[in-house]
mmCIF file of C-alpha atoms in Angstrom:
data_model
loop_
_atom_site.group_PDB
_atom_site.id
_atom_site.type_symbol
_atom_site.label_atom_id
_atom_site.label_comp_id
_atom_site.label_asym_id
_atom_site.label_seq_id
_atom_site.Cartn_x
_atom_site.Cartn_y
_atom_site.Cartn_z
ATOM 1 C CA MET O 1 -5.684 85.924 -58.321
ATOM 2 C CA GLY O 2 -4.650 87.777 -60.697
ATOM 3 C CA ILE O 3 -3.014 87.214 -64.568
ATOM 4 C CA VAL O 4 -0.031 89.331 -64.152
ATOM 5 C CA LYS O 5 0.809 87.047 -60.805
ATOM 6 C CA ILE O 6 0.069 84.149 -62.981
ATOM 7 C CA ASP O 7 2.243 85.170 -66.342
ATOM 8 C CA LYS O 8 5.116 85.851 -64.648
ATOM 9 C CA ALA O 9 4.927 82.602 -62.716
ATOM 10 C CA LEU O 10 4.625 80.758 -65.208
ATOM 11 C CA ARG O 11 7.596 82.206 -66.889
ATOM 12 C CA VAL O 12 9.952 82.146 -64.268
ATOM 13 C CA PHE O 13 9.239 77.457 -65.360
ATOM 14 C CA PHE O 14 9.116 77.992 -69.378
ATOM 15 C CA LEU O 15 13.016 80.774 -68.791
ATOM 16 C CA LEU O 16 14.155 77.213 -66.418
ATOM 17 C CA HIS O 17 12.937 74.625 -68.971
ATOM 18 C CA GLU O 18 14.705 77.442 -71.571
ATOM 19 C CA ARG O 19 18.140 77.369 -69.572
ATOM 20 C CA GLY O 20 18.297 73.772 -69.861
ATOM 21 C CA CYS O 21 18.029 73.533 -65.263
ATOM 22 C CA THR O 22 16.937 69.924 -64.128
ATOM 23 C CA MET O 23 13.942 69.846 -62.741
ATOM 24 C CA ASP O 24 14.005 67.488 -59.793
ATOM 25 C CA ILE O 25 10.681 67.736 -56.814
ATOM 26 C CA LYS O 26 11.542 69.980 -55.089
ATOM 27 C CA SER O 27 9.235 70.398 -51.298
ATOM 28 C CA VAL O 28 7.793 73.826 -51.717
ATOM 29 C CA THR O 29 5.311 75.019 -49.373
ATOM 30 C CA THR O 30 1.773 74.164 -49.177
ATOM 31 C CA ARG O 31 0.141 77.914 -50.101
ATOM 32 C CA GLN O 32 3.000 77.489 -53.127
ATOM 33 C CA TYR O 33 2.042 74.622 -54.622
ATOM 34 C CA ALA O 34 -1.771 75.527 -55.372
ATOM 35 C CA PHE O 35 -1.109 78.370 -56.507
ATOM 36 C CA LEU O 36 0.853 76.927 -58.978
ATOM 37 C CA LYS O 37 -1.881 74.133 -60.199
ATOM 38 C CA SER O 38 -3.932 77.855 -59.997
ATOM 39 C CA ALA O 39 -1.105 78.784 -62.206
ATOM 40 C CA LEU O 40 -0.914 76.084 -65.300
ATOM 41 C CA THR O 41 -5.115 75.240 -65.288
ATOM 42 C CA HIS O 42 -5.170 78.761 -65.897
ATOM 43 C CA TRP O 43 -3.475 78.422 -68.379
ATOM 44 C CA VAL O 44 -4.393 75.073 -70.141
ATOM 45 C CA SER O 45 -7.704 76.230 -69.660
ATOM 46 C CA ASN O 46 -6.689 79.251 -72.541
ATOM 47 C CA GLN O 47 -4.815 77.103 -74.504
ATOM 48 C CA GLN O 48 -2.033 78.591 -73.768
ATOM 49 C CA LEU O 49 0.175 75.276 -72.814
ATOM 50 C CA SER O 50 -0.258 71.945 -73.432
ATOM 51 C CA GLN O 51 -1.600 69.169 -70.675
ATOM 52 C CA GLU O 52 1.180 67.935 -70.749
ATOM 53 C CA LYS O 53 3.498 70.197 -70.315
ATOM 54 C CA ALA O 54 1.491 71.285 -67.219
ATOM 55 C CA ASP O 55 1.531 67.411 -65.270
ATOM 56 C CA GLU O 56 5.334 68.058 -66.757
ATOM 57 C CA LEU O 57 5.930 70.784 -63.974
ATOM 58 C CA ILE O 58 3.703 70.061 -61.618
ATOM 59 C CA SER O 59 5.699 66.413 -61.225
ATOM 60 C CA SER O 60 8.458 68.565 -60.671
ATOM 61 C CA TYR O 61 7.656 69.688 -56.967
ATOM 62 C CA GLU O 62 5.414 68.850 -54.282
ATOM 63 C CA PRO O 63 4.109 70.263 -51.106
ATOM 64 C CA SER O 64 6.538 70.052 -48.271
ATOM 65 C CA LYS O 65 4.753 69.254 -44.779
ATOM 66 C CA ALA O 66 4.018 72.064 -42.784
ATOM 67 C CA PHE O 67 5.057 71.822 -38.959
ATOM 68 C CA ASN O 68 3.621 68.403 -37.126
ATOM 69 C CA PHE O 69 2.768 68.945 -33.804
ATOM 70 C CA ILE O 70 2.813 65.548 -33.188
ATOM 71 C CA ARG O 71 6.071 65.355 -35.644
ATOM 72 C CA VAL O 72 7.769 67.505 -32.350
ATOM 73 C CA LEU O 73 5.866 65.893 -29.572
ATOM 74 C CA THR O 74 7.270 62.608 -30.668
ATOM 75 C CA ALA O 75 10.555 64.051 -31.141
ATOM 76 C CA ILE O 76 11.258 65.179 -28.043
ATOM 77 C CA GLY O 77 10.253 61.736 -26.359
ATOM 78 C CA SER O 78 12.124 59.451 -28.488
ATOM 79 C CA LEU O 79 14.532 61.964 -27.135
ATOM 80 C CA LEU O 80 13.296 61.484 -23.295
ATOM 81 C CA LEU O 81 13.508 58.222 -24.269
ATOM 82 C CA GLY O 82 16.676 57.276 -25.226
ATOM 83 C CA PHE O 83 18.306 59.121 -22.531
ATOM 84 C CA GLY O 84 16.288 57.197 -20.312
ATOM 85 C CA VAL O 85 16.678 54.142 -21.125
ATOM 86 C CA LEU O 86 19.990 54.590 -21.112
ATOM 87 C CA SER O 87 20.206 55.872 -17.313
ATOM 88 C CA PHE O 88 18.727 53.364 -16.308
ATOM 89 C CA ILE O 89 21.366 50.882 -18.274
ATOM 90 C CA ALA O 90 24.435 53.007 -16.929
ATOM 91 C CA SER O 91 22.554 53.144 -13.130
ATOM 92 C CA ASN O 92 23.135 49.878 -13.059
ATOM 93 C CA TRP O 93 25.365 48.627 -15.360
ATOM 94 C CA GLU O 94 28.387 48.175 -12.202
ATOM 95 C CA TYR O 95 25.690 44.953 -10.686
ATOM 96 C CA MET O 96 24.604 43.248 -13.656
ATOM 97 C CA ALA O 97 26.750 40.034 -14.556
ATOM 98 C CA ARG O 98 27.811 40.224 -17.758
ATOM 99 C CA PRO O 99 25.481 38.631 -19.925
ATOM 100 C CA LEU O 100 22.891 39.944 -17.994
ATOM 101 C CA LYS O 101 23.965 43.559 -19.676
ATOM 102 C CA LEU O 102 24.839 41.370 -23.028
ATOM 103 C CA PHE O 103 20.877 40.768 -22.809
ATOM 104 C CA VAL O 104 19.524 43.876 -21.899
ATOM 105 C CA ILE O 105 21.080 45.937 -24.529
ATOM 106 C CA ILE O 106 20.240 43.468 -27.340
ATOM 107 C CA GLY O 107 16.610 43.473 -25.829
ATOM 108 C CA PHE O 108 16.261 47.308 -26.170
ATOM 109 C CA LEU O 109 18.319 47.760 -29.421
ATOM 110 C CA VAL O 110 15.651 44.624 -31.066
ATOM 111 C CA ALA O 111 11.848 45.600 -29.018
ATOM 112 C CA PHE O 112 12.488 49.132 -29.815
ATOM 113 C CA ASN O 113 13.173 48.606 -33.688
ATOM 114 C CA LEU O 114 10.765 46.023 -34.784
ATOM 115 C CA ALA O 115 8.025 48.331 -32.717
ATOM 116 C CA GLY O 116 8.989 51.243 -34.726
ATOM 117 C CA TYR O 117 8.597 48.451 -37.741
ATOM 118 C CA PHE O 118 5.208 47.363 -36.811
ATOM 119 C CA LEU O 119 3.890 50.576 -36.737
ATOM 120 C CA LYS O 120 5.204 52.341 -39.659
ATOM 121 C CA GLU O 121 2.561 51.529 -42.128
ATOM 122 C CA ASN O 122 -0.305 53.038 -38.729
ATOM 123 C CA TYR O 123 1.968 54.907 -37.508
ATOM 124 C CA PRO O 124 4.257 56.019 -38.987
ATOM 125 C CA LYS O 125 5.376 59.650 -36.885
ATOM 126 C CA THR O 126 5.704 57.329 -33.687
ATOM 127 C CA SER O 127 7.299 54.894 -35.391
ATOM 128 C CA SER O 128 10.208 57.804 -35.902
ATOM 129 C CA ALA O 129 10.704 58.451 -32.867
ATOM 130 C CA LEU O 130 11.270 54.667 -31.882
ATOM 131 C CA LEU O 131 14.040 53.705 -33.926
ATOM 132 C CA TYR O 132 15.333 57.448 -32.447
ATOM 133 C CA VAL O 133 15.658 55.727 -29.606
ATOM 134 C CA GLY O 134 16.898 52.277 -30.662
ATOM 135 C CA ALA O 135 19.655 54.260 -33.192
ATOM 136 C CA LEU O 136 20.503 55.933 -29.326
ATOM 137 C CA ILE O 137 20.552 52.447 -28.532
ATOM 138 C CA TYR O 138 22.316 50.482 -30.527
ATOM 139 C CA GLY O 139 25.496 53.436 -30.106
ATOM 140 C CA ALA O 140 25.604 53.227 -25.817
ATOM 141 C CA GLY O 141 26.106 49.931 -26.455
ATOM 142 C CA ILE O 142 28.169 50.058 -28.905
ATOM 143 C CA PHE O 143 30.600 51.790 -26.304
ATOM 144 C CA LEU O 144 29.693 50.119 -22.966
ATOM 145 C CA ILE O 145 30.054 46.485 -24.559
ATOM 146 C CA GLU O 146 33.866 48.030 -24.863
ATOM 147 C CA GLN O 147 34.230 48.784 -21.659
ATOM 148 C CA MET O 148 32.723 45.417 -21.056
ATOM 149 C CA PHE O 149 35.489 43.808 -22.889
ATOM 150 C CA HIS O 150 38.034 46.258 -22.641
ATOM 151 C CA LEU O 151 38.238 47.228 -25.735
ATOM 152 C CA SER O 152 39.909 50.180 -25.788
ATOM 153 C CA SER O 153 42.631 50.548 -28.915
ATOM 154 C CA ALA O 154 38.950 50.622 -31.248
ATOM 155 C CA GLU O 155 37.083 53.313 -30.015
ATOM 156 C CA GLN O 156 39.034 55.229 -32.688
ATOM 157 C CA TYR O 157 36.345 52.563 -34.498
ATOM 158 C CA SER O 158 33.619 53.448 -32.083
ATOM 159 C CA PHE O 159 31.375 55.686 -34.138
ATOM 160 C CA PHE O 160 32.291 54.598 -37.447
ATOM 161 C CA ILE O 161 30.595 51.373 -36.019
ATOM 162 C CA TRP O 162 27.312 53.817 -34.590
ATOM 163 C CA ALA O 163 27.290 54.901 -38.062
ATOM 164 C CA THR O 164 28.154 51.810 -40.376
ATOM 165 C CA GLY O 165 24.858 50.236 -38.885
ATOM 166 C CA LEU O 166 22.170 52.925 -38.907
ATOM 167 C CA ILE O 167 23.073 52.197 -42.767
ATOM 168 C CA PRO O 168 20.710 50.030 -43.596
ATOM 169 C CA LEU O 169 18.188 51.421 -41.221
ATOM 170 C CA MET O 170 18.677 55.178 -43.556
ATOM 171 C CA LEU O 171 18.155 53.221 -46.695
ATOM 172 C CA LEU O 172 15.200 51.468 -45.948
ATOM 173 C CA THR O 173 13.446 54.532 -44.623
ATOM 174 C CA ARG O 174 15.281 58.019 -45.991
ATOM 175 C CA ASP O 175 14.104 58.705 -42.380
ATOM 176 C CA ARG O 176 15.940 62.627 -43.409
ATOM 177 C CA VAL O 177 17.311 63.658 -39.245
ATOM 178 C CA ILE O 178 18.607 58.934 -39.416
ATOM 179 C CA SER O 179 20.134 60.376 -42.413
ATOM 180 C CA ALA O 180 21.442 63.084 -41.227
ATOM 181 C CA PHE O 181 22.325 61.520 -37.626
ATOM 182 C CA THR O 182 24.361 59.284 -39.671
ATOM 183 C CA LEU O 183 26.349 62.158 -41.793
ATOM 184 C CA VAL O 184 27.452 63.473 -38.428
ATOM 185 C CA LEU O 185 29.070 60.714 -36.528
ATOM 186 C CA TYR O 186 31.168 59.404 -39.821
ATOM 187 C CA MET O 187 32.282 63.071 -38.915
ATOM 188 C CA ILE O 188 33.821 62.364 -36.519
ATOM 189 C CA TRP O 189 35.182 58.979 -36.540
ATOM 190 C CA LEU O 190 36.862 61.239 -39.433
ATOM 191 C CA VAL O 191 38.203 64.076 -37.231
ATOM 192 C CA THR O 192 39.475 61.764 -34.611
ATOM 193 C CA SER O 193 41.173 59.413 -36.991
ATOM 194 C CA THR O 194 43.104 62.476 -38.592
ATOM 195 C CA PHE O 195 44.034 64.735 -35.641
ATOM 196 C CA GLU O 196 43.458 62.371 -32.196
ATOM 197 C CA PHE O 197 44.902 59.579 -33.706
ATOM 198 C CA ASN O 198 47.087 60.828 -36.925
ATOM 199 C CA GLN O 199 45.648 57.815 -39.472
ATOM 200 C CA PHE O 200 43.497 59.819 -41.484
ATOM 201 C CA PRO O 201 40.560 57.257 -43.532
ATOM 202 C CA TRP O 202 41.172 57.741 -47.359
ATOM 203 C CA TYR O 203 38.621 55.217 -48.082
ATOM 204 C CA GLY O 204 36.576 57.430 -45.941
ATOM 205 C CA PHE O 205 35.413 58.652 -49.500
ATOM 206 C CA LEU O 206 33.182 55.177 -49.599
ATOM 207 C CA VAL O 207 31.062 56.109 -46.991
ATOM 208 C CA CYS O 208 29.212 58.369 -49.250
ATOM 209 C CA LEU O 209 28.292 55.812 -51.361
ATOM 210 C CA PRO O 210 24.690 54.544 -49.952
ATOM 211 C CA TYR O 211 24.408 58.110 -49.655
ATOM 212 C CA TYR O 212 24.784 58.484 -54.135
ATOM 213 C CA ALA O 213 22.254 55.328 -54.273
ATOM 214 C CA LEU O 214 20.245 56.675 -52.152
ATOM 215 C CA TRP O 215 19.851 60.333 -54.639
ATOM 216 C CA LEU O 216 20.072 57.256 -57.685
ATOM 217 C CA ARG O 217 16.956 56.302 -57.163
ATOM 218 C CA HIS O 218 15.094 58.565 -54.913
ATOM 219 C CA LYS O 219 16.115 62.073 -56.092
ATOM 220 C CA GLU O 220 16.607 63.136 -52.734
ATOM 221 C CA GLN O 221 18.284 66.552 -52.855
ATOM 222 C CA GLY O 222 18.569 66.634 -48.801
ATOM 223 C CA ILE O 223 20.326 62.560 -49.582
ATOM 224 C CA LEU O 224 23.327 64.470 -52.467
ATOM 225 C CA PHE O 225 23.631 67.381 -49.508
ATOM 226 C CA LEU O 226 24.425 65.507 -47.329
ATOM 227 C CA ALA O 227 26.789 63.304 -50.208
ATOM 228 C CA ASN O 228 28.162 65.952 -51.476
ATOM 229 C CA THR O 229 28.758 67.857 -47.284
ATOM 230 C CA PHE O 230 30.498 64.672 -46.535
ATOM 231 C CA GLY O 231 33.078 64.537 -49.450
ATOM 232 C CA LEU O 232 33.942 67.736 -49.123
ATOM 233 C CA PHE O 233 34.353 66.982 -45.818
ATOM 234 C CA TRP O 234 36.675 64.384 -46.417
ATOM 235 C CA LEU O 235 38.783 66.062 -48.683
ATOM 236 C CA PHE O 236 40.265 68.942 -46.571
ATOM 237 C CA PHE O 237 40.596 66.713 -44.068
ATOM 238 C CA GLY O 238 42.781 64.238 -46.505
ATOM 239 C CA ALA O 239 44.571 68.385 -47.965
ATOM 240 C CA LEU O 240 45.441 68.249 -44.161
ATOM 241 C CA ASP O 241 46.387 65.162 -43.749
ATOM 242 C CA LEU O 242 49.356 65.540 -46.980
ATOM 243 C CA ASP O 243 50.810 68.649 -45.234
ATOM 244 C CA LEU O 244 49.325 71.272 -48.234
ATOM 245 C CA GLN O 245 50.405 74.322 -47.611
ATOM 246 C CA GLY O 246 46.203 76.925 -46.377
ATOM 247 C CA LEU O 247 47.290 78.669 -49.934
ATOM 248 C CA TRP O 248 47.336 75.233 -51.919
ATOM 249 C CA ILE O 249 44.058 74.242 -50.400
ATOM 250 C CA ALA O 250 42.537 77.298 -50.462
ATOM 251 C CA LEU O 251 43.313 77.786 -54.433
ATOM 252 C CA ILE O 252 41.423 74.056 -54.939
ATOM 253 C CA PHE O 253 38.335 75.113 -52.276
ATOM 254 C CA PHE O 254 38.423 77.893 -54.863
ATOM 255 C CA ALA O 255 38.671 75.996 -57.679
ATOM 256 C CA LEU O 256 35.699 73.596 -57.055
ATOM 257 C CA GLY O 257 33.419 76.413 -56.248
ATOM 258 C CA LEU O 258 34.131 78.070 -59.832
ATOM 259 C CA PHE O 259 33.004 74.133 -60.821
ATOM 260 C CA GLN O 260 30.167 73.578 -58.384
ATOM 261 C CA VAL O 261 28.571 77.012 -58.905
ATOM 262 C CA TYR O 262 27.758 76.517 -62.905
ATOM 263 C CA GLN O 263 25.364 73.485 -61.830
ATOM 264 C CA LYS O 264 22.431 73.068 -62.697
ATOM 265 C CA GLN O 265 20.975 71.131 -59.989
ATOM 266 C CA ILE O 266 20.795 73.071 -57.235
ATOM 267 C CA THR O 267 22.818 71.181 -54.353
ATOM 268 C CA PRO O 268 25.734 71.302 -55.932
ATOM 269 C CA TYR O 269 25.306 75.245 -56.291
ATOM 270 C CA ILE O 270 24.668 75.963 -53.617
ATOM 271 C CA HIS O 271 28.381 73.558 -52.052
ATOM 272 C CA GLY O 272 30.350 76.318 -54.803
ATOM 273 C CA ASN O 273 28.865 79.200 -53.464
ATOM 274 C CA ILE O 274 30.176 78.772 -49.928
ATOM 275 C CA LEU O 275 33.383 77.064 -51.151
ATOM 276 C CA LEU O 276 33.335 80.155 -53.336
ATOM 277 C CA GLY O 277 33.432 82.135 -50.191
ATOM 278 C CA VAL O 278 34.764 80.341 -47.609
ATOM 279 C CA ALA O 279 37.750 80.606 -50.207
ATOM 280 C CA GLY O 280 37.065 83.751 -51.834
ATOM 281 C CA LEU O 281 37.546 85.150 -48.141
ATOM 282 C CA SER O 282 39.712 83.329 -47.259
ATOM 283 C CA LEU O 283 43.063 84.708 -49.988
ATOM 284 C CA THR O 284 41.975 88.064 -49.320
ATOM 285 C CA SER O 285 44.509 87.479 -46.056
ATOM 286 C CA PRO O 286 48.232 88.253 -46.477
ATOM 287 C CA VAL O 287 49.339 85.625 -44.592
ATOM 288 C CA LEU O 288 47.824 83.178 -46.593
ATOM 289 C CA TRP O 289 50.487 83.986 -50.083
ATOM 290 C CA ASP O 290 52.785 85.626 -47.257
ATOM 291 C CA LEU O 291 54.748 82.208 -47.794
ATOM 292 C CA SER O 292 58.445 83.119 -46.995
ATOM 293 C CA GLU O 293 56.761 85.628 -43.930
ATOM 294 C CA ARG O 294 59.317 87.796 -46.301
ATOM 295 C CA GLY O 295 56.752 90.797 -44.937
ATOM 296 C CA ILE O 296 53.902 93.247 -46.151
ATOM 297 C CA GLU O 297 55.138 93.145 -50.042
ATOM 298 C CA TYR O 298 53.207 89.951 -50.341
ATOM 299 C CA SER O 299 49.638 90.948 -49.505
ATOM 300 C CA ILE O 300 50.141 92.289 -53.442
ATOM 301 C CA PRO O 301 48.688 89.222 -54.098
ATOM 302 C CA ALA O 302 46.051 88.932 -51.967
ATOM 303 C CA ILE O 303 44.780 92.453 -52.747
ATOM 304 C CA GLY O 304 44.945 92.077 -56.601
ATOM 305 C CA PHE O 305 42.552 88.459 -55.809
ATOM 306 C CA ALA O 306 40.362 90.477 -53.725
ATOM 307 C CA ILE O 307 40.264 93.314 -56.951
ATOM 308 C CA LEU O 308 39.733 90.397 -59.725
ATOM 309 C CA PHE O 309 36.949 87.865 -56.976
ATOM 310 C CA GLY O 310 35.198 91.688 -56.228
ATOM 311 C CA LEU O 311 35.513 91.672 -60.026
ATOM 312 C CA TYR O 312 34.428 88.507 -60.138
ATOM 313 C CA LEU O 313 30.965 89.248 -58.083
ATOM 314 C CA LEU O 314 29.311 92.312 -59.224
ATOM 315 C CA ARG O 315 29.519 90.606 -63.095
ATOM 316 C CA ARG O 316 27.713 87.310 -60.699
ATOM 317 C CA ILE O 317 25.297 90.171 -58.654
ATOM 318 C CA HIS O 318 24.436 91.773 -62.461
ATOM 319 C CA LYS O 319 23.632 88.120 -63.829
ATOM 320 C CA GLY O 320 21.093 87.759 -60.487
ATOM 321 C CA SER O 321 22.616 86.529 -58.481
ATOM 322 C CA LEU O 322 21.648 86.710 -54.567
ATOM 323 C CA PHE O 323 24.665 84.635 -52.936
ATOM 324 C CA SER O 324 26.441 86.772 -54.539
ATOM 325 C CA ILE O 325 25.362 89.969 -52.903
ATOM 326 C CA VAL O 326 26.205 88.144 -49.219
ATOM 327 C CA LEU O 327 29.680 87.257 -51.014
ATOM 328 C CA VAL O 328 30.673 90.979 -51.837
ATOM 329 C CA CYS O 329 28.840 93.122 -48.560
ATOM 330 C CA ALA O 330 30.774 90.122 -46.746
ATOM 331 C CA LEU O 331 34.436 90.840 -48.508
ATOM 332 C CA ILE O 332 32.931 94.624 -48.286
ATOM 333 C CA VAL O 333 32.737 94.648 -43.987
ATOM 334 C CA ARG O 334 35.781 92.307 -44.277
ATOM 335 C CA TYR O 335 38.067 94.750 -45.340
ATOM 336 C CA TYR O 336 35.841 98.121 -43.623
ATOM 337 C CA VAL O 337 36.240 96.241 -40.219
ATOM 338 C CA ASP O 338 40.575 95.766 -41.485
ATOM 339 C CA LEU O 339 41.329 99.321 -41.848
ATOM 340 C CA THR O 340 39.115 100.868 -39.879
ATOM 341 C CA TYR O 341 38.407 99.570 -36.297
ATOM 342 C CA ASP O 342 41.495 100.572 -35.077
ATOM 343 C CA PHE O 343 41.374 104.291 -36.008
ATOM 344 C CA LEU O 344 38.025 104.835 -35.743
ATOM 345 C CA PRO O 345 35.961 105.541 -32.434
ATOM 346 C CA LYS O 346 33.540 101.870 -31.900
ATOM 347 C CA SER O 347 30.447 104.542 -32.200
ATOM 348 C CA ILE O 348 30.577 105.807 -35.735
ATOM 349 C CA PHE O 349 32.618 102.380 -36.479
ATOM 350 C CA PHE O 350 29.398 100.784 -36.353
ATOM 351 C CA ILE O 351 26.930 103.851 -37.784
ATOM 352 C CA ILE O 352 29.281 103.469 -40.649
ATOM 353 C CA GLY O 353 29.377 100.006 -41.228
ATOM 354 C CA GLY O 354 25.733 99.612 -40.732
ATOM 355 C CA LEU O 355 24.537 102.376 -42.820
ATOM 356 C CA ILE O 356 27.272 100.828 -45.603
ATOM 357 C CA LEU O 357 25.286 97.136 -45.010
ATOM 358 C CA LEU O 358 21.678 99.885 -45.483
ATOM 359 C CA GLY O 359 22.582 101.494 -48.632
ATOM 360 C CA PHE O 360 23.955 98.197 -50.557
ATOM 361 C CA GLY O 361 20.701 96.654 -49.138
ATOM 362 C CA TYR O 362 18.492 99.609 -50.164
ATOM 363 C CA SER O 363 20.077 98.941 -53.979
ATOM 364 C CA PHE O 364 19.472 95.150 -54.011
ATOM 365 C CA GLU O 365 16.445 95.613 -52.621
ATOM 366 C CA ARG O 366 15.376 98.482 -55.358
ATOM 367 C CA LYS O 367 16.656 96.739 -58.049
ATOM 368 C CA ARG O 368 15.572 93.464 -56.811
ATOM 369 C CA ARG O 369 12.286 94.557 -57.270
ATOM 370 C CA LYS O 370 11.786 96.465 -60.665
ATOM 371 C CA GLY O 371 13.418 93.027 -61.869
ATOM 372 C CA GLY O 372 17.009 92.971 -62.717
ATOM 373 C CA LEU O 373 17.627 90.860 -59.821
ATOM 374 C CA ASN O 374 16.583 86.928 -58.946
ATOM 375 C CA ASN O 375 17.656 83.070 -57.909
ATOM 376 C CA GLU O 376 19.253 82.471 -60.870
ATOM 377 C CA GLN O 377 23.407 82.434 -61.195
#
């Protein structure tokens, strides 16, 4: 390993410290982790870095789990087993007495969860797969019991009960699949409550609290990403429930994106760029600004915003933002399609569009090779 590569790698870490970036634990590939350890050892041996500083840097990273055939095999097996059990219950449901139905549901639920619990120490992958089956059976049991007792009025809360019942399991196992699946169930509950039953749950933001508690304890960025994602999801549907105009919703989320993109942690930074992209591109639409439906003159604010937005993105590109390159390309494609699609022959349209994007890609790659671009803000 060359000293030049080592020096370049370490300069990145010191630059992060100088900029005050938080050093939350990040997952890197095994090869990258080994490279980092080698680079730090080189600097310590040459007395260019103290051992304490080296330990501080290496403790902020952990080797990621590579592709694991056993994990994939057990995950697929758990899905097949879960669907098999559910199919067995459903096919014999009409022939069972009510007490037997409850016994079968509770029996399968307890059996799979206990098996997953006792196998966790020695067979963690198999344990996770059994817990996944238990989570599926738990959800199916809720719907079957509602059907059994004719609880149709509780339908809108079925996904909420399912998700809430998985929260203790999520906190206990810290399993990413269970955490993400639980959040999806909460999102389904939020959507169905808002649109099918016209009852937006303002208390729904409390859903984020277990995720934030888990993040505060273990500092896992994936958990923080899930919590913030649901928070943004909840905020958007809350704005719809208040009947806010699309312009105001886009402006609010654009402002929120601007705030988040300058945060030092990676999760708010990613969400900020996503919000800037979605809200920013929306605000370039004349339809969003034409609140009075008076004609084309109301597209002037949209054009003005697009110009300012483009200049802002170019400024961020100059500072080395890779996200901004994607947004600039999206902005170019948006106006290119809008202005030329109806006038150019389709072959010429795609050829010119492809050449424009290739030109930008070549330019940005060339600049990056010279050190002009990085993944910082």
